[in-house]
CSV table of C-alpha atoms in Angstrom, one decimal:
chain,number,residue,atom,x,y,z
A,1,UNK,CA,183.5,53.8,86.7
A,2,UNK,CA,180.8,52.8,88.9
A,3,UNK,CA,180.8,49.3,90.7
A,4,UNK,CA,179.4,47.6,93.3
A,5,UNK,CA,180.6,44.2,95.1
A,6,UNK,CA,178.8,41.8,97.2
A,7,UNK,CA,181.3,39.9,99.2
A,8,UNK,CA,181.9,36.5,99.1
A,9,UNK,CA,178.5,36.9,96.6
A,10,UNK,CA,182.0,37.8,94.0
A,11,UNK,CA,183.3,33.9,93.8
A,12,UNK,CA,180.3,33.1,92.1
A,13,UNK,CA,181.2,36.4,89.5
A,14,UNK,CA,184.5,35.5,89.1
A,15,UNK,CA,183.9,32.1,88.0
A,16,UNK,CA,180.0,32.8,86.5
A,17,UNK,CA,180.1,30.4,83.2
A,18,UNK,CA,178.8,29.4,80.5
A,19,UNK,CA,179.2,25.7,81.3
A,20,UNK,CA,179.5,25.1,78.1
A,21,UNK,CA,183.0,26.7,77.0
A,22,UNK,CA,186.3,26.6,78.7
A,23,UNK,CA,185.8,28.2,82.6
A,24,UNK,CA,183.5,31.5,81.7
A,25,UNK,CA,184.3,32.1,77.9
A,26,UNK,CA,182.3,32.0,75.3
A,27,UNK,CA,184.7,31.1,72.4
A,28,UNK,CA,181.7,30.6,69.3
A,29,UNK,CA,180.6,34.0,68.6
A,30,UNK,CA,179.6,33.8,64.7
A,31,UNK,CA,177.3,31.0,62.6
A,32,UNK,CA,180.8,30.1,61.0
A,33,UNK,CA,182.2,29.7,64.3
A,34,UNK,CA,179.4,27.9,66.1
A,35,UNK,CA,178.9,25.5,62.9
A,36,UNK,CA,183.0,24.4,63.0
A,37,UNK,CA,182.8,23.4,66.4
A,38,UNK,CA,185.2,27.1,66.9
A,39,UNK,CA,187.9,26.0,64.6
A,40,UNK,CA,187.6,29.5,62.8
A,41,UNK,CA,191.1,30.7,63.0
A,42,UNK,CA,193.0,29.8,59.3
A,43,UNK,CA,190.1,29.8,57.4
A,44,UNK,CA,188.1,32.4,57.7
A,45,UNK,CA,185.8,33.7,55.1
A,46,UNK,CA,183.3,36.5,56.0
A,47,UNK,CA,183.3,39.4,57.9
A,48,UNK,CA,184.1,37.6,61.6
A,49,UNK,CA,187.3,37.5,60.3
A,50,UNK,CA,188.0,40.9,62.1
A,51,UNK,CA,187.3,38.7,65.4
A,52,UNK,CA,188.5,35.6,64.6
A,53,UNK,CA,192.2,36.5,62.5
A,54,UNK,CA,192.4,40.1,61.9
A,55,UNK,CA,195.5,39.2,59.4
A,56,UNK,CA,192.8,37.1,57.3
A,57,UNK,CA,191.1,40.2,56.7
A,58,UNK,CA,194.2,41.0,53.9
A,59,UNK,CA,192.7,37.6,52.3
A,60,UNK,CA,189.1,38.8,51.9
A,61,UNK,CA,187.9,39.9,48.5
A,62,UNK,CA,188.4,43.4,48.2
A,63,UNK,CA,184.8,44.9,49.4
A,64,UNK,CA,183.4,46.0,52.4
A,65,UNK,CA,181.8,42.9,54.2
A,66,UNK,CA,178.7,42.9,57.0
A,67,UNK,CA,177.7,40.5,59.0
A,68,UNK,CA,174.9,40.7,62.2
A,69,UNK,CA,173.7,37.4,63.7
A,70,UNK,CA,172.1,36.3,66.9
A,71,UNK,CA,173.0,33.3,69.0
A,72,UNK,CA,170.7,31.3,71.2
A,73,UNK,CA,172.2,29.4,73.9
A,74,UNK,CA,170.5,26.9,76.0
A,75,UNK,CA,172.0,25.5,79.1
A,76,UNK,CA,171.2,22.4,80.5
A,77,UNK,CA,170.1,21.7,83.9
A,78,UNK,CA,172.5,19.8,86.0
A,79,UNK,CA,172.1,17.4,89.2
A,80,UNK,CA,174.1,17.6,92.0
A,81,UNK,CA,173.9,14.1,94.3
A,82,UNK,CA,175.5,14.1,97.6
A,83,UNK,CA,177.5,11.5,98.8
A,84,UNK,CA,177.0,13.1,102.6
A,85,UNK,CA,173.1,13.2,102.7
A,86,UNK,CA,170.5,13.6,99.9
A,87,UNK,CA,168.9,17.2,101.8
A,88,UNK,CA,172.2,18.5,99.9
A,89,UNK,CA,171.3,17.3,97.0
A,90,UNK,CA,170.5,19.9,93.9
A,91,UNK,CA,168.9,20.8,90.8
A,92,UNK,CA,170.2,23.4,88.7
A,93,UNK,CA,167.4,25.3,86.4
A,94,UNK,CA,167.4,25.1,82.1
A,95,UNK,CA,168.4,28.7,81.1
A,96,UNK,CA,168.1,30.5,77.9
A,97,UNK,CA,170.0,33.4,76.4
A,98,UNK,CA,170.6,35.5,72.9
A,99,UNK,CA,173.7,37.2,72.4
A,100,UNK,CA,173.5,39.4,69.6
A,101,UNK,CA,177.1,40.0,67.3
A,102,UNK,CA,178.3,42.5,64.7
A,103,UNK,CA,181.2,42.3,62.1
A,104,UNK,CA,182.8,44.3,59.6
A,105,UNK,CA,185.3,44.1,57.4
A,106,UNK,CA,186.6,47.5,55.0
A,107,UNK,CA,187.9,47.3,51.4
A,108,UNK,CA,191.5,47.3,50.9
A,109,UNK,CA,193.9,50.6,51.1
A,110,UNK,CA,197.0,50.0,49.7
A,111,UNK,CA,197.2,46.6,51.9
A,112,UNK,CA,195.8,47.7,55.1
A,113,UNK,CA,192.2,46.5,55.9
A,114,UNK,CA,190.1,47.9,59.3
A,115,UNK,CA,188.0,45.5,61.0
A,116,UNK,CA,185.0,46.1,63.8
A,117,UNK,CA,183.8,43.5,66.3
A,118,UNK,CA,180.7,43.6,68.6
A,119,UNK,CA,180.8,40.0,70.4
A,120,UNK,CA,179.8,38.6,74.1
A,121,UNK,CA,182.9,36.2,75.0
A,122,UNK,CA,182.1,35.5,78.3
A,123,UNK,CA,179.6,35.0,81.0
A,124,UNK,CA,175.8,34.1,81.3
A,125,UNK,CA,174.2,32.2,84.1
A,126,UNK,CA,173.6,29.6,86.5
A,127,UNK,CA,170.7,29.2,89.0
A,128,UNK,CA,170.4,26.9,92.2
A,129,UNK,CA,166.9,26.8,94.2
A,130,UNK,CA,167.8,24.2,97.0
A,131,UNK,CA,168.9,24.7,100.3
A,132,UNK,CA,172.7,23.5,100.2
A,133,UNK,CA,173.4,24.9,96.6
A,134,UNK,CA,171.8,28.6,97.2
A,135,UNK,CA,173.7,29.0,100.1
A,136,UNK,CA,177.0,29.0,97.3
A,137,UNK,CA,175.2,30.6,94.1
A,138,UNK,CA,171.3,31.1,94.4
A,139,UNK,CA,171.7,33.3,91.5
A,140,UNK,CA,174.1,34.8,89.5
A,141,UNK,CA,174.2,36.4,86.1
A,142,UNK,CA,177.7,38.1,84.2
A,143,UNK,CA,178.0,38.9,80.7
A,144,UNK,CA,180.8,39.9,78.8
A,145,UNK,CA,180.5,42.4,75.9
A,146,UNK,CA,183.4,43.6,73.9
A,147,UNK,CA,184.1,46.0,71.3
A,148,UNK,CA,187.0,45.2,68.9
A,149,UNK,CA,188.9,47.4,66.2
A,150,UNK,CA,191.8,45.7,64.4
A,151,UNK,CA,194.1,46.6,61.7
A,152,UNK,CA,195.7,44.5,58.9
A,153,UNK,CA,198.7,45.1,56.5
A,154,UNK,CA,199.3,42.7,53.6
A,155,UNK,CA,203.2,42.4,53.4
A,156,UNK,CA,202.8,40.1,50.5
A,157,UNK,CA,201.0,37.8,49.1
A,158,UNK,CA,202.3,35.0,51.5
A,159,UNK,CA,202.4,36.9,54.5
A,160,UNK,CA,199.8,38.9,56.4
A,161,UNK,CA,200.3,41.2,59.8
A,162,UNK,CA,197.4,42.4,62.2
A,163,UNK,CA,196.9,44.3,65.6
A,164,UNK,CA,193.4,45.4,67.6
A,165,UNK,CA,192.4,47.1,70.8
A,166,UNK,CA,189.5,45.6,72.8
A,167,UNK,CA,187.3,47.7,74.9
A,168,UNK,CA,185.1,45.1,77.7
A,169,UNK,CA,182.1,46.1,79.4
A,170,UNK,CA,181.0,43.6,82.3
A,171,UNK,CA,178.1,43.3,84.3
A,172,UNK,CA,176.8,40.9,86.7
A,173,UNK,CA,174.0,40.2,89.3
A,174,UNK,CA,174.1,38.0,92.1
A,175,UNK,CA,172.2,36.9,94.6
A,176,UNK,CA,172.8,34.2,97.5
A,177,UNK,CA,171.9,33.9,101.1
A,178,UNK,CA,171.4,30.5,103.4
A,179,UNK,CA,172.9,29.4,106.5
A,180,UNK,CA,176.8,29.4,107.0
A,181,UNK,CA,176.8,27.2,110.5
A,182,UNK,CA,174.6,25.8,112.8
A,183,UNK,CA,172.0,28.3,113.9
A,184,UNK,CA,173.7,31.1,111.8
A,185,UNK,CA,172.8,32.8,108.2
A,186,UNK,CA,174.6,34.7,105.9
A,187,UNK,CA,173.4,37.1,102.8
A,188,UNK,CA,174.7,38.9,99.8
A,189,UNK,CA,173.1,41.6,97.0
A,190,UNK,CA,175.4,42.3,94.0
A,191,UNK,CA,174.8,44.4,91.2
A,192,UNK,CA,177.8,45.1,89.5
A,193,UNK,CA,180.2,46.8,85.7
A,194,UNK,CA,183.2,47.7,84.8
A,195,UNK,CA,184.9,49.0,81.7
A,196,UNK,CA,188.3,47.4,81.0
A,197,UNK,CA,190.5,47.4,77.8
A,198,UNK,CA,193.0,44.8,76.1
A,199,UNK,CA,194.8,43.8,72.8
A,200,UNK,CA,194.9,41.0,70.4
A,201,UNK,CA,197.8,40.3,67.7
A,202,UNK,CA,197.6,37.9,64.6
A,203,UNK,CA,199.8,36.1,62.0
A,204,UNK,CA,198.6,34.8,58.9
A,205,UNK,CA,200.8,32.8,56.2
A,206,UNK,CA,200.1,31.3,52.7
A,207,UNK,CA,203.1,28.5,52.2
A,208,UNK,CA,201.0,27.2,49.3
A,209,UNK,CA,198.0,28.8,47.6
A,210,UNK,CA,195.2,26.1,48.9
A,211,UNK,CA,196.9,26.2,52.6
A,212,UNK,CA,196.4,29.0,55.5
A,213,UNK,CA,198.4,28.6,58.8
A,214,UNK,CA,197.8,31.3,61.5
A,215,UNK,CA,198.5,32.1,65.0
A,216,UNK,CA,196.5,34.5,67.3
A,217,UNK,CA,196.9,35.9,70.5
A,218,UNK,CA,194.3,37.5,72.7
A,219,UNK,CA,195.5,39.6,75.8
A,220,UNK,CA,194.7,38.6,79.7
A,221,UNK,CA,192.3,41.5,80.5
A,222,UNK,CA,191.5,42.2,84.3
A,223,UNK,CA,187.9,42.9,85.5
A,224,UNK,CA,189.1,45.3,88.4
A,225,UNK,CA,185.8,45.5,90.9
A,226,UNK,CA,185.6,48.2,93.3
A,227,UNK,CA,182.5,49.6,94.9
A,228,UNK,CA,180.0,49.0,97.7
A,229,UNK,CA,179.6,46.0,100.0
A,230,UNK,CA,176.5,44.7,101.0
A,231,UNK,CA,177.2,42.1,103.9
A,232,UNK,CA,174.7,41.0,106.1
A,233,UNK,CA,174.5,38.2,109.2
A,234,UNK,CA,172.2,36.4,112.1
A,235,UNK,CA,175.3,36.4,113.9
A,236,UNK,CA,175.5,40.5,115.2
A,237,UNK,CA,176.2,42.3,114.6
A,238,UNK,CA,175.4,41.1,111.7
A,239,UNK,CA,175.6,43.9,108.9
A,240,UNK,CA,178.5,45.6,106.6
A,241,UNK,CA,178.0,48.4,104.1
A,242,UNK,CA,180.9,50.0,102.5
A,243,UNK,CA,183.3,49.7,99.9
A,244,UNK,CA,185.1,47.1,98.9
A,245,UNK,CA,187.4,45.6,95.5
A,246,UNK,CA,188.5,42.4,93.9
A,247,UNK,CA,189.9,41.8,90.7
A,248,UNK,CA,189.6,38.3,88.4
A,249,UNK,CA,190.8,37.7,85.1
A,250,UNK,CA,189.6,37.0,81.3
A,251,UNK,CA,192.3,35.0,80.6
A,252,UNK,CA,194.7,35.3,77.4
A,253,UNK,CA,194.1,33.1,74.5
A,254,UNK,CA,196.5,31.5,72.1
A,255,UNK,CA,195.3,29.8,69.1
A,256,UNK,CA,197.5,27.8,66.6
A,257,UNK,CA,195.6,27.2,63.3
A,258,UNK,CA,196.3,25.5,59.7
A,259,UNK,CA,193.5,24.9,56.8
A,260,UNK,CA,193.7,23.0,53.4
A,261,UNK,CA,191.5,23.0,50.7
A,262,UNK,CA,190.9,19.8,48.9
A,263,UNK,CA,189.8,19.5,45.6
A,264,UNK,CA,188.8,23.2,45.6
A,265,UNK,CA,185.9,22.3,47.5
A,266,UNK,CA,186.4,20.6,51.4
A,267,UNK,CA,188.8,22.9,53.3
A,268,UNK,CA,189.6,21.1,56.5
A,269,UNK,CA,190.9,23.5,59.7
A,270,UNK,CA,192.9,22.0,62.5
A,271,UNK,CA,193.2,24.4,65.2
A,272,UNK,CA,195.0,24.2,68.7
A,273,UNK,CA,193.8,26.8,71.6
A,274,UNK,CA,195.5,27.4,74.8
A,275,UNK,CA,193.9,29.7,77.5
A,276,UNK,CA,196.1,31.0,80.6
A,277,UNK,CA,193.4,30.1,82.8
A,278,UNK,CA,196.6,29.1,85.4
A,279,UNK,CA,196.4,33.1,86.2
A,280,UNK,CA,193.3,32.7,88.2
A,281,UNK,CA,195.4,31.1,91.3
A,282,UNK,CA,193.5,33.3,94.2
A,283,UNK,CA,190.4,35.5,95.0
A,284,UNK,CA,191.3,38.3,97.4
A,285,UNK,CA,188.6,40.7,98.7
A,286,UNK,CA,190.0,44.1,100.1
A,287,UNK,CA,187.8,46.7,102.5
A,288,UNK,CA,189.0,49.7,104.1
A,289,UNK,CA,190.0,47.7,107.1
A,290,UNK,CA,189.6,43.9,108.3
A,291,UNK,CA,186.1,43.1,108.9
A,292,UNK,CA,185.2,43.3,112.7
A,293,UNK,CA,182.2,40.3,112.9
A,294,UNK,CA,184.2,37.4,112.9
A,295,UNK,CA,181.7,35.5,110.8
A,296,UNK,CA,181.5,37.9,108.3
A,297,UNK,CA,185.4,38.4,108.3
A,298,UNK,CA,185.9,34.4,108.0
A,299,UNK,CA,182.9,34.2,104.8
A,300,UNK,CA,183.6,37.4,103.1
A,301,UNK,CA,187.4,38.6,104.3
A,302,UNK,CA,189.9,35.8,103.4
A,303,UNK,CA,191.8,34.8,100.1
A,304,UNK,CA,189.8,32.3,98.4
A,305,UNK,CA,191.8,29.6,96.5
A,306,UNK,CA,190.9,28.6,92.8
A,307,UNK,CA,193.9,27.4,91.6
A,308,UNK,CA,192.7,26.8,88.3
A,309,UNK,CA,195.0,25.2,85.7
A,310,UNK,CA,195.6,26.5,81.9
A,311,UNK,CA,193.2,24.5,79.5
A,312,UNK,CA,194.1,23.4,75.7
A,313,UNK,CA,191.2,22.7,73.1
A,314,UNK,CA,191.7,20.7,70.1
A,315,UNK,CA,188.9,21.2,67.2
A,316,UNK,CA,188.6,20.3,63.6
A,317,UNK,CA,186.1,22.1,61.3
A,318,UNK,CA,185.3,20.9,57.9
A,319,UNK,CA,183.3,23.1,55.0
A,320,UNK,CA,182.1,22.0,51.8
A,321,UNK,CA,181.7,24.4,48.9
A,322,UNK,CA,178.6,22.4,46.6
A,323,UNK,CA,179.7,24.6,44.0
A,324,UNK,CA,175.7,25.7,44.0
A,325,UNK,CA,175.1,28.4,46.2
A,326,UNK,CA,175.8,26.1,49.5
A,327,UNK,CA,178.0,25.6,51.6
A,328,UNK,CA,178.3,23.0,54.1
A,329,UNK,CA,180.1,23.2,57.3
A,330,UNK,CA,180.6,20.5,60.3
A,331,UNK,CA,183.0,20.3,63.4
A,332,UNK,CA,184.4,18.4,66.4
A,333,UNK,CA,185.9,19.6,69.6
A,334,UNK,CA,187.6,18.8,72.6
A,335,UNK,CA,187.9,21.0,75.2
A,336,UNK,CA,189.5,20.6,78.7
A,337,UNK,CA,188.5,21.9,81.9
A,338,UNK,CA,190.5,24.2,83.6
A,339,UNK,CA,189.0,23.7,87.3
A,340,UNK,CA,190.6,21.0,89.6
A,341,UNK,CA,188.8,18.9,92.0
A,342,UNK,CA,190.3,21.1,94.7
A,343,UNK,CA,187.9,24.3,93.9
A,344,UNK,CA,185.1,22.4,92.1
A,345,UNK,CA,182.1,24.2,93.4
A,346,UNK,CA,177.9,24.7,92.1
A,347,UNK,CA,179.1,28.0,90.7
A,348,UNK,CA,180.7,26.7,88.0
A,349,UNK,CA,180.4,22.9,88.2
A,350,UNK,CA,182.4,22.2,85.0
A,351,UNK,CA,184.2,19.2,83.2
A,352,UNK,CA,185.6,18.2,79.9
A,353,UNK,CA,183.7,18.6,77.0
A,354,UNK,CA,183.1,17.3,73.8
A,355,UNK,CA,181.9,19.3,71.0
A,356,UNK,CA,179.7,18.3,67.9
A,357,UNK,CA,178.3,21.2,65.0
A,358,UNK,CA,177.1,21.4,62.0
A,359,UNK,CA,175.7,24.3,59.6
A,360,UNK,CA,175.1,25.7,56.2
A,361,UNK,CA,175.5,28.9,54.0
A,362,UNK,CA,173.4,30.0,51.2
A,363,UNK,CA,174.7,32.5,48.6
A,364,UNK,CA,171.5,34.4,48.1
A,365,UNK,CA,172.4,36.3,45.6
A,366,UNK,CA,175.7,38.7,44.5
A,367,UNK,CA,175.9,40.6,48.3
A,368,UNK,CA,173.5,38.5,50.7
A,369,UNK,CA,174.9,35.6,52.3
A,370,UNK,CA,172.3,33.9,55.0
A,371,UNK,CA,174.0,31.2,57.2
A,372,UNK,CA,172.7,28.8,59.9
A,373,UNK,CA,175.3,26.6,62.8
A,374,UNK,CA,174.1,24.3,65.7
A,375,UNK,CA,176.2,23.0,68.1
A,376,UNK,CA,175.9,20.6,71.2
A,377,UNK,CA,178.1,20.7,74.0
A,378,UNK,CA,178.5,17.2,75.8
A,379,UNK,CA,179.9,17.8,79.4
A,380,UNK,CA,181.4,14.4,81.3
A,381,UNK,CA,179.5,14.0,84.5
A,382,UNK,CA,181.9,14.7,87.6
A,383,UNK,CA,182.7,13.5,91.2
A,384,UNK,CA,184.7,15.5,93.6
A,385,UNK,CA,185.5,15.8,97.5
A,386,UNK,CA,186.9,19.0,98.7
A,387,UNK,CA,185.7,21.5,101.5
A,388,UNK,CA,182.4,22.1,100.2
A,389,UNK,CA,181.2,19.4,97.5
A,390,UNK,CA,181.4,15.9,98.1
A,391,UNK,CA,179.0,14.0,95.1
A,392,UNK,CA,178.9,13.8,91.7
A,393,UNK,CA,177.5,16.9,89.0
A,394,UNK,CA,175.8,15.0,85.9
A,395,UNK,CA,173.7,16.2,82.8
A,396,UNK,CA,176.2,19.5,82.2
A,397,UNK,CA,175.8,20.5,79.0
A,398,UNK,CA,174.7,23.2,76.0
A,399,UNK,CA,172.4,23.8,73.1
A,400,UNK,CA,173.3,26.4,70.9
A,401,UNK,CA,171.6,28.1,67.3
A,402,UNK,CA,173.2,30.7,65.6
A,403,UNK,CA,171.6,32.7,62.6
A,404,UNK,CA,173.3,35.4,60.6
A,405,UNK,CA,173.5,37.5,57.4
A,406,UNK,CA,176.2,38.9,55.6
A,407,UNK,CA,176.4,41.4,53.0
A,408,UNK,CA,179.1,42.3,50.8
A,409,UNK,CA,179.2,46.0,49.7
């Protein structure tokens, strides 16, 4: 497993976000998901049910369901104004992504059901240009990718079991360099992947034939970094290359979900998400030994507090079956941050959210589903005073499109 790690260049990896979903997921991964605001947990329908609720997949009409999509995020820029001096004043840039997924769902076996997901849960980017902010996170880009299997077994018709094993690739870039203290400059290169693995359990019952209430679980999975160091000064001398290692979390999710349908046509999904963000409490670089240039040893070679708390989402989603080929699908959400004041910093500059969606499906014909979701992510602006940031961040925030198509065998 090759790595490599760029010092202190590894705070802005650990914490490299989406600004746009809680700390550095990405929880909307399908069009169902991105067009219910995420509230895809009791009521699932298609084939990202083998993401979403494995034990939904004993639900599904017996067939073998497909679904591919692509999602388009755009992030918006975001202002930094200083309450110090306006030279530290910055200006985040717009960036653009698309994260491709894959679903499938197989036809039943004697109650057990296999599912396959190819998703991107975390990651993407942010990018400073200004003097103060690039000295913290110039540039820095991690994605996420994961590779699901699951497993269902349908006990009965009221109750519903499932298991999967995750295998998570990581990568990340990052790139920072400006001056540390008076007279004296500091640099980092990181290019950097790892292959890690994890779990996920689900629980799916039917009380009543029109309601769905579900619990998930997704396992803490540790991005374990170890490789070569990059480390340079003005301050000589001024330069390290060797190994090095650091380890930060994807954190465990639970998600508590219930749906009704109304009316046999608005099914309404009221889910609860908790993510153990509070296991991100420090940032610990190791070498071989203690570094021997004291301003390298003080930048790069001491435990770096983040003290992040755990972080609850509340979402509603809403679809409307028209009976005529569409179906209609809306959402709310309200997602807290998981960052305190304390360890704010322009890597991840993030706040509480609120989430708005909206989307349609359109039966094409007796296998081909096509489906569109938009969502906006509306980020409060945020003030904070700790060792590094003393101003407000304003204008966080998300655009994103998802398109997919699903075909039933």
């Amino acid at each position: 497993m090759k790595k490599t790690i760029t010092g202190a260049a590894v705070i802005a990896l650990a914490v490299a976000g989406t600004a746009y979903g809680s700390g550095y997921r990405i929880p909307e991964q399908s069009v169902n998901a991105v067009a219910k605001a995420g509230a895809n947990v009791a009521y699932t329908t298609g084939a990202d049910t083998a993401y979403y609720n494995p034990a939904n997949m004993s639900w599904l009409e017996d067939r073998g369901f497909l679904e591919g999509g692509a999602g388009w995020i755009r992030l918006k820029s975001i202002s930094y104004a200083d309450n110090r001096t306006s030279r530290f004043n910055g200006e985040s840039d717009k960036e653009d992504f698309v994260l491709p997924t894959l679903f499938a769902v197989s036809p039943d076996y004697h109650n057990f059901r296999v599912g396959l997901s190819w998703t991107v849960p975390g990651g993407l980017s942010k990018e400073w240009r200004q003097p103060f902010p690039e000295t913290i996170a110039k540039e820095f880009t991690l994605t996420v990718y994961e590779l699901g299997v699951s497993g269902s077994y349908k006990i009965n018709d009221m109750f519903s079991l499932a298991a999967g094993a995750r295998a998570i690739y990581a990568d990340a870039t990052v790139r920072s360099s400006g001056m540390v203290a008076p007279g004296v400059t500091a640099g980092r290169d990181m290019d950097g992947n790892t292959w890690e693995f994890g779990y996920n359990i689900a629980a799916s019952v039917r009380p009543l034939p029109l309601m769905d209430l579900s619990v998930t679980y997704r396992s803490k999975v540790d991005l374990d970094l170890e490789g070569d160091a990059h480390l340079v000064t003005s301050a000589g001398p001024g330069v390290y290359n060797g190994s090095g290692a650091v380890s930060v979390p994807l954190p465990a999710v639970l998600s508590l979900a219930g749906s009704y349908t109304f009316f046999d046509q608005l099914t309404v999904e009221l889910e609860y998400e908790r993510t153990f963000w509070s296991r991100y409490d420090t940032l610990d670089f190791t070498y071989p030994a203690p570094l021997v240039n004291p301003v390298l040893n003080m930048a790069f070679d001491q435990p770096k507090n983040k003290g992040w708390d755990d972080s609850d989402t509340y979402r509603i989603g809403l679809s409307y079956d028209m009976k005529n080929a569409f179906t209609l699908m809306a959402g709310f959400a309200y997602d807290k941050t998981p960052i305190p004041d304390a360890t704010l910093g322009f890597d991840l500059p993030d706040s509480d959210a609120y989430i708005y969606s909206l989307g349609v499906r359109y039966q094409a014909n007796e296998h081909l589903n096509v489906g569109f979701g938009y969502l906006y992510d509306d980020k409060d602006d945020r003030s904070a005073v700790n060792r590094v940031i003393n101003g407000e961040f304003s204008g966080s925030g998300a655009h994103v499109v998802s398109f997919g198509l699903t075909y039933k065998l």
